[in-house]
Short mmCIF file of C-alpha atoms and ligand atoms in Angstrom, two decimals:
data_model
loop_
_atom_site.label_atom_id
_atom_site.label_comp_id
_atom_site.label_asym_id
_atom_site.label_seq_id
_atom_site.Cartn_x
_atom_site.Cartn_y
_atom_site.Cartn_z
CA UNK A 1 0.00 0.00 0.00
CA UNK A 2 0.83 3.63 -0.59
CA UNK A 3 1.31 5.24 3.07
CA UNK A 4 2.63 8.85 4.06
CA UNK A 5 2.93 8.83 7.67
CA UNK A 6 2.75 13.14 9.16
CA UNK A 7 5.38 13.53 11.90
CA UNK A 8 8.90 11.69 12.01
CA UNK A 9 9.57 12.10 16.17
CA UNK A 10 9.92 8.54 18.06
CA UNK A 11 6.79 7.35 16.76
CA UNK A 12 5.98 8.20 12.87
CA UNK A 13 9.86 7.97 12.63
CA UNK A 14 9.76 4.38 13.90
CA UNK A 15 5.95 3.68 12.07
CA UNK A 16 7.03 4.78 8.70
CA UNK A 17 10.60 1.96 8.59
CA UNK A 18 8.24 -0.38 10.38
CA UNK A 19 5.89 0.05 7.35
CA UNK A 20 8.37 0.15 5.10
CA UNK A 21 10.00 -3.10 6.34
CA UNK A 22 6.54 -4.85 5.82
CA UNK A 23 6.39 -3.90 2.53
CA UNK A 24 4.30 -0.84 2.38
CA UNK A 25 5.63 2.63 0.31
CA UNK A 26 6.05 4.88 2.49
CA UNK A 27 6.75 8.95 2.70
CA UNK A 28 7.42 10.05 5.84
CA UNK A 29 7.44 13.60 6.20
CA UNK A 30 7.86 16.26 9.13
CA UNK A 31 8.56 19.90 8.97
CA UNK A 32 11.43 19.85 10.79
CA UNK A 33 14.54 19.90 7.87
CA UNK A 34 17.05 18.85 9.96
CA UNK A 35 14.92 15.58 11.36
CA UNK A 36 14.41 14.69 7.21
CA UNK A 37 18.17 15.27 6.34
CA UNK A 38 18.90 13.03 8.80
CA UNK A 39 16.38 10.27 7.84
CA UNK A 40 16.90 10.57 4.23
CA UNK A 41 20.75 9.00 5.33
CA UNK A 42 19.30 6.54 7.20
CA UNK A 43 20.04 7.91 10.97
CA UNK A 44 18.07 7.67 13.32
CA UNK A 45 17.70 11.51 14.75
CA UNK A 46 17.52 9.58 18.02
CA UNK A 47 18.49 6.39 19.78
CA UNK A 48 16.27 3.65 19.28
CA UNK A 49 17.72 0.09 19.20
CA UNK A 50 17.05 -1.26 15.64
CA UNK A 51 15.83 1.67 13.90
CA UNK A 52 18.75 2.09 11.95
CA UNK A 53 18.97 -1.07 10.67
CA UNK A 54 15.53 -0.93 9.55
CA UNK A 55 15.82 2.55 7.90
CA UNK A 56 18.52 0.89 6.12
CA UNK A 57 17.27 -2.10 4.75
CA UNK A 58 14.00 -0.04 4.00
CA UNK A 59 15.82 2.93 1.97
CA UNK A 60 17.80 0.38 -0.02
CA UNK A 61 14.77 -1.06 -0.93
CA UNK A 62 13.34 1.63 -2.50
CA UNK A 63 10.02 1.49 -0.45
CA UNK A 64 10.81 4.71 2.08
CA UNK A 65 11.14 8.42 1.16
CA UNK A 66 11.29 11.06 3.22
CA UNK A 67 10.00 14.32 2.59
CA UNK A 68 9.70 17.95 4.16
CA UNK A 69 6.70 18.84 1.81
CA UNK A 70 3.26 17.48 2.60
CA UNK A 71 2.48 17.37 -1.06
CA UNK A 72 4.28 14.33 -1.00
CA UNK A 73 1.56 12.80 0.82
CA UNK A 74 -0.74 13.20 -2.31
CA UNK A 75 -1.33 9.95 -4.00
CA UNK A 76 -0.73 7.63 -0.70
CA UNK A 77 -4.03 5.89 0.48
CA UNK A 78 -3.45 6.00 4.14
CA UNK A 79 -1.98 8.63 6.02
CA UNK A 80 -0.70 8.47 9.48
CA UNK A 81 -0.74 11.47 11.66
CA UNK A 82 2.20 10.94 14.54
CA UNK A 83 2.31 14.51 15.47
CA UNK A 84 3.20 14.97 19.22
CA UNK A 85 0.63 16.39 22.38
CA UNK A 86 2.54 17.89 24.52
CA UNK A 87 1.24 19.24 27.46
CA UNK A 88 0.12 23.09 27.70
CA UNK A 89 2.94 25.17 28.80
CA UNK A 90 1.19 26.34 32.81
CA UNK A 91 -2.02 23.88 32.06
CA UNK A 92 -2.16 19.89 32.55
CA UNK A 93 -4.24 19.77 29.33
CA UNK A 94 -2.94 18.32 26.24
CA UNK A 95 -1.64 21.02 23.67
CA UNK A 96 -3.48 19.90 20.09
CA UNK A 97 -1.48 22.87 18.05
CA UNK A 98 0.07 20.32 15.98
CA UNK A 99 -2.72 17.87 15.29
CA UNK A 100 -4.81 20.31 14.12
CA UNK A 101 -1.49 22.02 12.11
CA UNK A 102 -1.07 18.40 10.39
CA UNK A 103 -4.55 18.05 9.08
CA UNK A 104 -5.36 21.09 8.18
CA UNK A 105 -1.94 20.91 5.91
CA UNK A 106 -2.95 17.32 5.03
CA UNK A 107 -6.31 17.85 3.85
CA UNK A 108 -6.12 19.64 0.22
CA UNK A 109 -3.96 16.86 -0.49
CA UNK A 110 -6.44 14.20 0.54
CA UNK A 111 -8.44 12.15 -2.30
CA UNK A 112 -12.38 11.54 -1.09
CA UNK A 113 -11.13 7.62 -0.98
CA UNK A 114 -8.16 8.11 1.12
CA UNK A 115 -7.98 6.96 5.44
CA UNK A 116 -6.29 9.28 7.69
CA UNK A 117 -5.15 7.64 11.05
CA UNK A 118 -4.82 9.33 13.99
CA UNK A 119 -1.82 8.11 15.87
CA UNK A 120 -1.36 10.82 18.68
CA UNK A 121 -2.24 10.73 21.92
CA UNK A 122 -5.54 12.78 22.20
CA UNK A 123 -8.15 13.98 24.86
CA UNK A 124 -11.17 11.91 24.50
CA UNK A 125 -13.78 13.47 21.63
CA UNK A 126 -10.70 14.97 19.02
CA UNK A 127 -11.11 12.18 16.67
CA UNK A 128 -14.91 12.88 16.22
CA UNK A 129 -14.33 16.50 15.86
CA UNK A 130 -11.13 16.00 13.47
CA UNK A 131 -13.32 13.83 11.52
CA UNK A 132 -15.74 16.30 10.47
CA UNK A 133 -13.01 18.72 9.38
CA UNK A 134 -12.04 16.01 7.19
CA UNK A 135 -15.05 15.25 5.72
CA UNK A 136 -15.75 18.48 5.07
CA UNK A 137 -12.53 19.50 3.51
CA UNK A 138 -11.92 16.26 1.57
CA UNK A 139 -14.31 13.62 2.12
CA UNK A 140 -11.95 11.56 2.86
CA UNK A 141 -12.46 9.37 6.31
CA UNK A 142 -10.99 9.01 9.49
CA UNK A 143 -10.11 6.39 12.08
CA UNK A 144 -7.97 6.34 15.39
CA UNK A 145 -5.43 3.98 15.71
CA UNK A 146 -3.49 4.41 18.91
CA UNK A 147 -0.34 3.40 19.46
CA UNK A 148 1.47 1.67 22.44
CA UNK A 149 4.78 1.17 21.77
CA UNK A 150 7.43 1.67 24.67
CA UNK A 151 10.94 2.99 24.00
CA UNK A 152 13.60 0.54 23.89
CA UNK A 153 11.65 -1.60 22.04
CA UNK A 154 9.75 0.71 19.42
CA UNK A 155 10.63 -1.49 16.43
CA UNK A 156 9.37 -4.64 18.33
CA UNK A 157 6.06 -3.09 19.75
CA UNK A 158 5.02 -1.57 16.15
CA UNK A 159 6.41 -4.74 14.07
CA UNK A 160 4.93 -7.23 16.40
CA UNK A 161 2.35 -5.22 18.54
CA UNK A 162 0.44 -6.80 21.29
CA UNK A 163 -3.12 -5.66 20.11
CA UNK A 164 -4.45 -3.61 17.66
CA UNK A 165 -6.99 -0.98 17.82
CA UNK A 166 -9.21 0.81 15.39
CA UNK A 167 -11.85 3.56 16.51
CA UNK A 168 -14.27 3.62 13.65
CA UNK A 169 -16.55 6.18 12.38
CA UNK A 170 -20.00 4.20 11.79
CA UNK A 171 -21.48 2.46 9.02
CA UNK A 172 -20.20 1.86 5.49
CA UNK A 173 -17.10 4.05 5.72
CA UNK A 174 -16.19 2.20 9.19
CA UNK A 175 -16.27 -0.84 6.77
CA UNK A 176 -13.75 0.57 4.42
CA UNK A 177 -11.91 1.94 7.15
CA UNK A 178 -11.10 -1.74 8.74
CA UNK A 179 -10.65 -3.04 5.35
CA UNK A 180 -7.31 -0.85 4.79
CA UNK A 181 -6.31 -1.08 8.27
CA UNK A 182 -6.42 -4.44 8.31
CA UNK A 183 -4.51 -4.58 4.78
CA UNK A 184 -1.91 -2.14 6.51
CA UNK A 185 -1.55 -4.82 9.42
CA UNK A 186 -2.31 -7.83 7.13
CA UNK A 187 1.16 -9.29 8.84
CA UNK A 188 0.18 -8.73 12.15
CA UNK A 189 -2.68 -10.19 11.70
CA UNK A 190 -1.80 -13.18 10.22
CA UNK A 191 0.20 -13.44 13.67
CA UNK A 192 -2.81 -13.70 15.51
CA UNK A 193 -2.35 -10.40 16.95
CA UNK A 194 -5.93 -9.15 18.51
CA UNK A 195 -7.84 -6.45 17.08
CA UNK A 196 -10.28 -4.39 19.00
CA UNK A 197 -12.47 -2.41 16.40
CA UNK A 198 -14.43 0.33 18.32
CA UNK A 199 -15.59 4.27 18.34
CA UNK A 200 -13.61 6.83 18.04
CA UNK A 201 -14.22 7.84 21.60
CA UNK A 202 -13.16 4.22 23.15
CA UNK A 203 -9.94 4.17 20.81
CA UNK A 204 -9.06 7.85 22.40
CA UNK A 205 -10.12 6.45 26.37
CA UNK A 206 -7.98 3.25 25.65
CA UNK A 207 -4.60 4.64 25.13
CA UNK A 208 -4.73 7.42 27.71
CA UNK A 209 -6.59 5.13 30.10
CA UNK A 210 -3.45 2.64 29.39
CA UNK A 211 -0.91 4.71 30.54
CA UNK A 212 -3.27 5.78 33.70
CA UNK A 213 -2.90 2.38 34.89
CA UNK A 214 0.84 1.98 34.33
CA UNK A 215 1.14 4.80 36.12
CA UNK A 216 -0.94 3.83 38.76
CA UNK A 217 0.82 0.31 38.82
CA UNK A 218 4.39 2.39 39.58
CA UNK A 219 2.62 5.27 41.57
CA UNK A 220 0.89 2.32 43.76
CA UNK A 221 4.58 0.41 44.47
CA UNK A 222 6.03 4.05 45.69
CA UNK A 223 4.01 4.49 48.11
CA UNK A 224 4.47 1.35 49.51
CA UNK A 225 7.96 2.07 49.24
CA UNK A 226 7.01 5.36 51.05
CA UNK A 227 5.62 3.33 53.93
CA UNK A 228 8.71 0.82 53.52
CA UNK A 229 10.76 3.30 54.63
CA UNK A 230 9.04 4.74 57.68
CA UNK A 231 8.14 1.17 58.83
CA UNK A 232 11.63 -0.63 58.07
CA UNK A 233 10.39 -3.25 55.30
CA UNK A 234 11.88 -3.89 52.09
CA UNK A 235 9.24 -2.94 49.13
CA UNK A 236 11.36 -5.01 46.28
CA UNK A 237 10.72 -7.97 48.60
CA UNK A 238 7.15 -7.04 48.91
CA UNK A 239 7.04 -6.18 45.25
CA UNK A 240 7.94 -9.89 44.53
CA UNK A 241 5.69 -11.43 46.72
CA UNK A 242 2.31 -9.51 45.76
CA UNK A 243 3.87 -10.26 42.01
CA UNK A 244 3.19 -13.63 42.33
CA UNK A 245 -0.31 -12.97 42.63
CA UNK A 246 -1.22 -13.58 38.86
CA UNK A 247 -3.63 -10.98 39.04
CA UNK A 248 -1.44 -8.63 40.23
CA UNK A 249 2.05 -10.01 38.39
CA UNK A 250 5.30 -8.91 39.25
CA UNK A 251 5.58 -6.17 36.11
CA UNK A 252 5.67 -2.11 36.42
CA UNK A 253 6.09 -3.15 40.37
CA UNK A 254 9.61 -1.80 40.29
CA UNK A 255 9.94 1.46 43.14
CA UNK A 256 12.31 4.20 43.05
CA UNK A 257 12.72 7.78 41.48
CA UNK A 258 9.33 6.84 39.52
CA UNK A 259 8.32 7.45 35.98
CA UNK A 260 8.66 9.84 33.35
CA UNK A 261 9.68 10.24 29.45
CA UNK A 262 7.04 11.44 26.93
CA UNK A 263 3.97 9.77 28.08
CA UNK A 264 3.53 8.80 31.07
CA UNK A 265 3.27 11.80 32.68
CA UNK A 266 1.95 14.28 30.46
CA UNK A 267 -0.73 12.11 29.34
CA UNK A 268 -2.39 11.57 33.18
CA UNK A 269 -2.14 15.75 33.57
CA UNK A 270 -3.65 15.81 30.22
CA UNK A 271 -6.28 13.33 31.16
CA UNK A 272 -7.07 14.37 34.50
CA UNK A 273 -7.46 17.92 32.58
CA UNK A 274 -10.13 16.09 30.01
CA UNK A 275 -12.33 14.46 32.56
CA UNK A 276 -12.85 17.87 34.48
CA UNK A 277 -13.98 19.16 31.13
CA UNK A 278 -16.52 16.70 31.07
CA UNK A 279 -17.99 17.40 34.55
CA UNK A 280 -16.28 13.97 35.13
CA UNK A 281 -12.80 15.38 36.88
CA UNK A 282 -13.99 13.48 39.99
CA UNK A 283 -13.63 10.47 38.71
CA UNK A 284 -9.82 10.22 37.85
CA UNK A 285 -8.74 13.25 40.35
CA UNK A 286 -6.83 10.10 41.90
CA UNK A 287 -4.31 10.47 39.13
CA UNK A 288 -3.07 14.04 40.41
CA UNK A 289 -2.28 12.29 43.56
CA UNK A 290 -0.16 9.44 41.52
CA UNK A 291 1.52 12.48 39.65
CA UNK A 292 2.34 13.98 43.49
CA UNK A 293 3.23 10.53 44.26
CA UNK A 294 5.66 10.05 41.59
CA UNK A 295 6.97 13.28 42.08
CA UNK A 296 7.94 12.86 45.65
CA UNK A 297 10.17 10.16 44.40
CA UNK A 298 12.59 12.81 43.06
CA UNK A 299 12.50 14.94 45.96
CA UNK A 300 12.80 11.66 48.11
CA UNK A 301 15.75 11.07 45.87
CA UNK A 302 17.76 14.24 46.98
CA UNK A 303 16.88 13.79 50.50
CA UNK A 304 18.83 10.78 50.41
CA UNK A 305 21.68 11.94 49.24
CA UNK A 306 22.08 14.87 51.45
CA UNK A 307 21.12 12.41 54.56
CA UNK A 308 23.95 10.43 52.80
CA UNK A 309 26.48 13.01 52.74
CA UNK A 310 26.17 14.34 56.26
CA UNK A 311 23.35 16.72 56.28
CA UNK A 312 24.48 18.76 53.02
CA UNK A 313 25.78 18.32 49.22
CA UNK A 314 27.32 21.60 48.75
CA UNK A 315 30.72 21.79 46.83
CA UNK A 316 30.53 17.71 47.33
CA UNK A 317 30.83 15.73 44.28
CA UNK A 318 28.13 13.75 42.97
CA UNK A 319 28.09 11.30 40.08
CA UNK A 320 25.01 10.23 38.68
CA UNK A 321 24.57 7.65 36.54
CA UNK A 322 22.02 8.04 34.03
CA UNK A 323 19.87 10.88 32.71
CA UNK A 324 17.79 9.18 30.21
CA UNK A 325 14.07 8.48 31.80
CA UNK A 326 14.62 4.89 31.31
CA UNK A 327 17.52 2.52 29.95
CA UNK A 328 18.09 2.53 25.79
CA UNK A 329 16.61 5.82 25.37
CA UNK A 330 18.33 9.23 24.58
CA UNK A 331 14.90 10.88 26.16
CA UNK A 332 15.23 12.77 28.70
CA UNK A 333 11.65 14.69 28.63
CA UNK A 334 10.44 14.44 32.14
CA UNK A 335 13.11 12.23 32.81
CA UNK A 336 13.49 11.78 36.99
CA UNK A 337 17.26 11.21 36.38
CA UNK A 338 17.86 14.28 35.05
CA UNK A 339 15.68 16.24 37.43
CA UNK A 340 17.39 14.65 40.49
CA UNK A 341 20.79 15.99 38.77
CA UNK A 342 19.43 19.37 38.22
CA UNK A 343 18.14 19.64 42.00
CA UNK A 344 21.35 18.38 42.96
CA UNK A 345 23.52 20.74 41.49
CA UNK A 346 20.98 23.58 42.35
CA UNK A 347 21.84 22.55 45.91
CA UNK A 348 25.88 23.32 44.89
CA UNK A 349 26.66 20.13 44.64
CA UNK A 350 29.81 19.38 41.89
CA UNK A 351 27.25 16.87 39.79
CA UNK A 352 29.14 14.64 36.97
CA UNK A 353 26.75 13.29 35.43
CA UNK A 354 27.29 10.52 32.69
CA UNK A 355 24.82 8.50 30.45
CA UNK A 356 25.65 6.10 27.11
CA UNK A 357 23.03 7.87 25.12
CA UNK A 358 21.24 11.08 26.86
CA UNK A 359 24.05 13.26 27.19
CA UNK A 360 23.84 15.26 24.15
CA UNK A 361 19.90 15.67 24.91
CA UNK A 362 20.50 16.52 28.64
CA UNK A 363 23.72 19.76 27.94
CA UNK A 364 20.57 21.26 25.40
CA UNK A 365 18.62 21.60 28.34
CA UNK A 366 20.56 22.11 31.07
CA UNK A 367 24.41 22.91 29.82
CA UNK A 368 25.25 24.15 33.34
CA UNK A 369 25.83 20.45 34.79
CA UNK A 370 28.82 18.79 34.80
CA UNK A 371 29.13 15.66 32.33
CA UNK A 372 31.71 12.93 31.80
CA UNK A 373 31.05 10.56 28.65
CA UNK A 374 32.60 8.21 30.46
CA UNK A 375 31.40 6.31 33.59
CA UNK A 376 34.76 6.09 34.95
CA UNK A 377 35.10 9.48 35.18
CA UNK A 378 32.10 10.43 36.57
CA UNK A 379 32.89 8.52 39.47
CA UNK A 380 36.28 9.05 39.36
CA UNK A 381 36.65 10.61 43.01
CA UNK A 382 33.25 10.82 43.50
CA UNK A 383 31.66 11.51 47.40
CA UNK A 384 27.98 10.15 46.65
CA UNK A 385 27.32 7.61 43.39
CA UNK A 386 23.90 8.19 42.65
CA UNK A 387 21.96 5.32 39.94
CA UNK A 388 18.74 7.27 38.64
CA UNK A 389 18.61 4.91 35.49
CA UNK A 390 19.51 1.24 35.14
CA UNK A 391 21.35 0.97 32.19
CA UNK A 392 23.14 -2.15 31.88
CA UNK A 393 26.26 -1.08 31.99
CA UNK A 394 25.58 0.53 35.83
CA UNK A 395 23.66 -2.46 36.98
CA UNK A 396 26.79 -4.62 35.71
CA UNK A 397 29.36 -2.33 37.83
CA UNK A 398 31.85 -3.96 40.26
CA UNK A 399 31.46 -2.68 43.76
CA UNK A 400 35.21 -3.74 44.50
CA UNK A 401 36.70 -1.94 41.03
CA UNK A 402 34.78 0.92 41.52
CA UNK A 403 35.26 1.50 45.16
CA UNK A 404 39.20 2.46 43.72
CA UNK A 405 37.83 5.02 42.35
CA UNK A 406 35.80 7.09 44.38
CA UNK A 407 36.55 8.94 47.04
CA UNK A 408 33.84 8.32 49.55
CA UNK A 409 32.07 4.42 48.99
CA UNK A 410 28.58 5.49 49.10
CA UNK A 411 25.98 4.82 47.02
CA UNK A 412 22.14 5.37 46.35
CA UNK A 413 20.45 2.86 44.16
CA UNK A 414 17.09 5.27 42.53
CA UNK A 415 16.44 2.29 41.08
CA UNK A 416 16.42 -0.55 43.07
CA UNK A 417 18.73 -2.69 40.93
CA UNK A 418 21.90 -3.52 42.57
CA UNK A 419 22.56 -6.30 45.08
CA UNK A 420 22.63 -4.79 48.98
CA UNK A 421 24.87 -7.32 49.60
CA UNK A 422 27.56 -7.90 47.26
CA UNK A 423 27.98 -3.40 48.10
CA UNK A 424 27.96 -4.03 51.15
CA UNK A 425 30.39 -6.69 51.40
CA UNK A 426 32.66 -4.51 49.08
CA UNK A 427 32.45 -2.07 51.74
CA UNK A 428 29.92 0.59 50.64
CA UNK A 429 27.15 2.63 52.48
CA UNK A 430 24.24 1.24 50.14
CA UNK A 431 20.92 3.20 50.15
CA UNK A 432 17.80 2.06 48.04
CA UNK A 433 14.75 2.96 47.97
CA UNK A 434 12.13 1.56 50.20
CA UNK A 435 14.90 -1.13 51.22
CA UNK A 436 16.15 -1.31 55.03
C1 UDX B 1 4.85 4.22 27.87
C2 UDX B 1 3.92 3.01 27.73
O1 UDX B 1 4.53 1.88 28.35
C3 UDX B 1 3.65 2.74 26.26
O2 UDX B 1 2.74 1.67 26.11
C4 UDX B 1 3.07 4.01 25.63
O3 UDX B 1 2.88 3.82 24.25
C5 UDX B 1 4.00 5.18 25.85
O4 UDX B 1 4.27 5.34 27.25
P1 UDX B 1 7.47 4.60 27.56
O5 UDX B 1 7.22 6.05 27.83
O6 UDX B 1 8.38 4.22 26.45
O7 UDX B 1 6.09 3.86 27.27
O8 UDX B 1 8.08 4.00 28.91
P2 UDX B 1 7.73 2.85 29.95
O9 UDX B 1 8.52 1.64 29.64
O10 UDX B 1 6.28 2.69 30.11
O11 UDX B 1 8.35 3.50 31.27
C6 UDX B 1 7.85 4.74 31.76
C7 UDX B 1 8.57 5.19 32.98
O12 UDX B 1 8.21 4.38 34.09
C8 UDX B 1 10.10 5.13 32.92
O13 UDX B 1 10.62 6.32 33.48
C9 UDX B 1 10.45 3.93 33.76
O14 UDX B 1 11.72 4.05 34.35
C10 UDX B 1 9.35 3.99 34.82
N1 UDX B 1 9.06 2.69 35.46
C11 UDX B 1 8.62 1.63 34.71
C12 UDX B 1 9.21 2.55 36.84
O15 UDX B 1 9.60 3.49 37.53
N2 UDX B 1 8.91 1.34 37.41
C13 UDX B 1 8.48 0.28 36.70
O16 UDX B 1 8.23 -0.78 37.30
C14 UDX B 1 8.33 0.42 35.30
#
C-alpha cells in the first residue's frame, strides 16, 4: 500500500521503517529539515535500538522516502498522523497545536477515498471533531489507531504489537476503514495479533486510560515504598511477593525515582485535565495524587543523598549515573534522572553526570551540569554515586573496582537494581529505595 505517515519524532519515525519493512511505500514527512536530512541518510535523529537497521534495509529497498513537503503525501491511500501532544505550557491539558497544524496541511492533499489515522495521543472526543473537518474538507475518512509502543523496544512493539486498535466512524465508511487497516496490518494479523475495532471515543479512552494504569501500577509500588521506609520493610521484597499474585504479576512493580519520558506523565495531567472538562474530573482526580506521588520520588531522591552526605551536598561531588528516563533511550523529557541531577547541582553540589546515550539531549537543556562521557570518570573521586537509570552497563558495575575510584564508597540505588549485599560486602554505604 501507498502510506505517508505526518510527523517523524519517536513514533511516525519508527511507524514509517516499520511500514516500510513490511512492505508498504512509504513517505514520511515532518517539517522539521534537519529531522528529514537526517532520515533521508538513514540515521536515526535519536536512539532507538534497531531503527537504523531498519531505515537501512528499507531505503535500499526503494520502499521509504522522506519528505519535508506534505504534497508528497498526495497519491498515498493512508496517512498516518504521529504529530506529538505535549502538554500546555502552565495547564495539565494536552496542547493539540500540531494535530490540528497536520490536518489542516494534510487535507487539500487528501483524495475523497483516502484513510487518515490518527496516531497521537488525544483527549477523548478529538477524533470525532477532526473527523468532520475532514469530511468536510476532503471527504476523505478518518479512524484512530493508537499506538502503544514503549521505547527501547519501538521497532518490536510496532512490528509485532500486542493488540491492535481501530476507533471507527459508523457504518459503510467504518467498513472501508477496517478493510485498509487491516490490509496495513495484514502481517500482524496473520500473527494472531488481537484487534479491538471500536468508536472513536473508546480508541481515544484506551490509550490514555493505558498509561493511567501503568502509572498507577508504579505510583501504587512508591508508596508502599514510602511506607517501607518509615516502617523498616523492604518494598522489592514485597514487590515480589504480591507479584506472584497472577492478578497482580510482578511487572511495572519496580519502586524508586518513579516514571517519566514522553507519556507517562503528560498524558495523566492531560487526562485528569479532560475528565474535568466533562464534569467527570472526579472520577480520575486520583491520578493528580499518583503524579504527586511520583513526584515525591525525586524529591525523596535528593533527601537521600544529602542524609547520605552528612546533612548537606554543597561543593561535594556527585556522580550520577544516568539521565535518560529509562535505559536505551536518549529521552530525557520528564526524565526523573535528570531532574534529580538538576536539584542536585541547584543545591551546589559538583554533579558529573554521565549517560551512554542522553548526554547530548541533557547539555541542550541544562548545559550548566557537569558531564563525563565516560562512567569512569564520573565517578572518578566521586563523594555520593547516585543510579537514577539502570542501564546495563551501571547495573553490571563492580562494587570492588569501583570503590578504587571514588573517594567516599557510598551509594544510592534510585532504582532498586543492585545487590545490597555484594555493596555491602565490598564495603559501601548502600541506600535504596524503600529497602532497610
Ligand atoms: C509508555 C507506555 O509503556 C507505552 O505503552 C506508551 O505507548 C507510551 O508510554 P514509555 O514512555 O516508552 O512507554 O516507557 P515505559 O517503559 O512505560 O516507562 C515509563 C517510565 O516508568 C520510565 O521512566 C520507567 O523508568 C518507569 N518505570 C517503569 C518505573 O519506575 N517502574 C516500573 O516498574 C516500570
Amino acid at each position: 500500500m501507498r502510506i505517508s505517515v505526518i510527523g517523524c519524532g519517536y513514533l511516525g519515525a519508527v511507524h514509517a521503517a516499520s511500514m516500510a519493512e513490511l512492505g508498504h511505500e512509504v513517505t514520511g514527512i515532518d517539517v522539521d529539515p534537519a529531522k528529514i536530512q537526517a532520515l533521508q541518510a538513514a540515521q536515526a535523529p535519536f536512539f532507538e535500538p534497531g531503527l537504523t537497521d531498519i531505515l537501512e534495509s528499507a531505503m535500499a529497498s526503494g520502499r521509504l522516502s522522506f519528505s519535508t513537503n506534505i504534497a508528497d503525501a498526495k497519491g498515498a491511500q493512508v496517512h498516518f498522523v504521529a504529530v506529538g501532544t505535549p502538554q500546555k505550557k502552565g495547564e495539565n491539558a494536552a496542547d493539540l497545536t500540531y494535530v490540528d497544524a497536520a490536518i489542516d496541511a494534510l487535507i487539500p492533499q487528501l483524495g475523497v477515498s483516502d484513510l487518515v489515522v490518527g496516531k497521537s495521543t488525544v483527549p477523548v472526543g478529538t477524533a470525532e471533531r477532526l473527523a468532520e473537518k475532514i469530511e468536510a474538507g476532503s471527504g476523505a475518512t478518518l479512524a484512530w489507531n493508537p499506538e502503544f509502543l514503549r521505547e527501547g523496544f519501538a521497532v518490536k512493539d510496532t512490528i509485532s504489537p500486542d493488540r491492535l486498535v481501530y476507533g471507527l466512524p459508523a457504518g459503510e465508511k467504518g467498513k472501508k476503514a477496517k478493510q485498509l487497516l487491516d490490509e496495513v496490518y495484514a502481517t500482524a494479523l496473520s500473527n494472531d495479533t488481537p484487534v479491538v475495532a471500536t468508536d472513536y471515543a473508546t480508541s481515544e479512552l484506551v490509550k490514555v486510560s493505558a498509561n493511567a494504569f501503568l502509572a498507577t501500577k508504579i505510583s501504587f509500588i512508591n508508596a508502599m515504598a514510602e511506607i517501607a521506609e518509615v516502617a523498616g520493610a523492604d518494598v522489592t521484597a514485597l514487590a515480589d511477593a504480591i507479584g506472584y499474585d497472577a492478578r497482580i504479576g510482578r511487572r511495572f512493580l519496580n519502586a524508586g525515582v518513579g516514571f517519566g519520558g514522553g507519556c507517562l506523565p503528560k498524558d495523566i495531567r492531560g487526562f485528569a485535565a479532560r475528565a474535568e472538562e466533562l464534569g467527570r474530573g472526579e472520577s480520575i482526580r486520583f491520578l493528580l495524587e499518583i503524579d504527586k506521588i511520583n513526584m515525591r520520588r525525586r524529591e525523596r531522591m535528593v533527601e537521600m543523598v544529602i542524609e547520605a552526605l552528612g546533612g548537606q551536598v554543597y561543593k561535594k561531588k556527585v556522580a550520577v549515573l544516568g539521565l535518560a528516563f529509562k535505559p536505551d533511550s536518549d529521552d530525557v523529557r520528564d526524565s526523573p534522572a535528570l531532574d534529580v541531577a538538576v536539584r542536585l547541582n541547584g543545591l551546589g553540589a559538583h554533579v558529573i553526570a554521565t549517560d551512554p546515550e542522553a548526554i547530548p539531549n541533557s547539555i541542550r537543556l541544562h548545559p550548566q551540569l557537569g558531564f563525563a562521557t565516560d562512567t569512569m570518570d564520573a565517578l572518578n573521586h566521586a563523594d555520593a554515586v547516585v543510579l537514577v537509570t539502570e542501564w546495563k552497563e551501571y547495573r553490571n558495575l563492580d562494587p570492588v573496582e569501583v570503590g578504587k575510584l571514588v573517594r567516599d564508597k557510598i551509594i544510592i540505588d534510585g532504582r532498586n537494581v543492585l545487590d545490597p549485599v555484594q555493596w555491602r560486602a565490598a564495603g559501601w554505604i548502600y541506600k535504596g529505595m524503600g529497602r532497610p
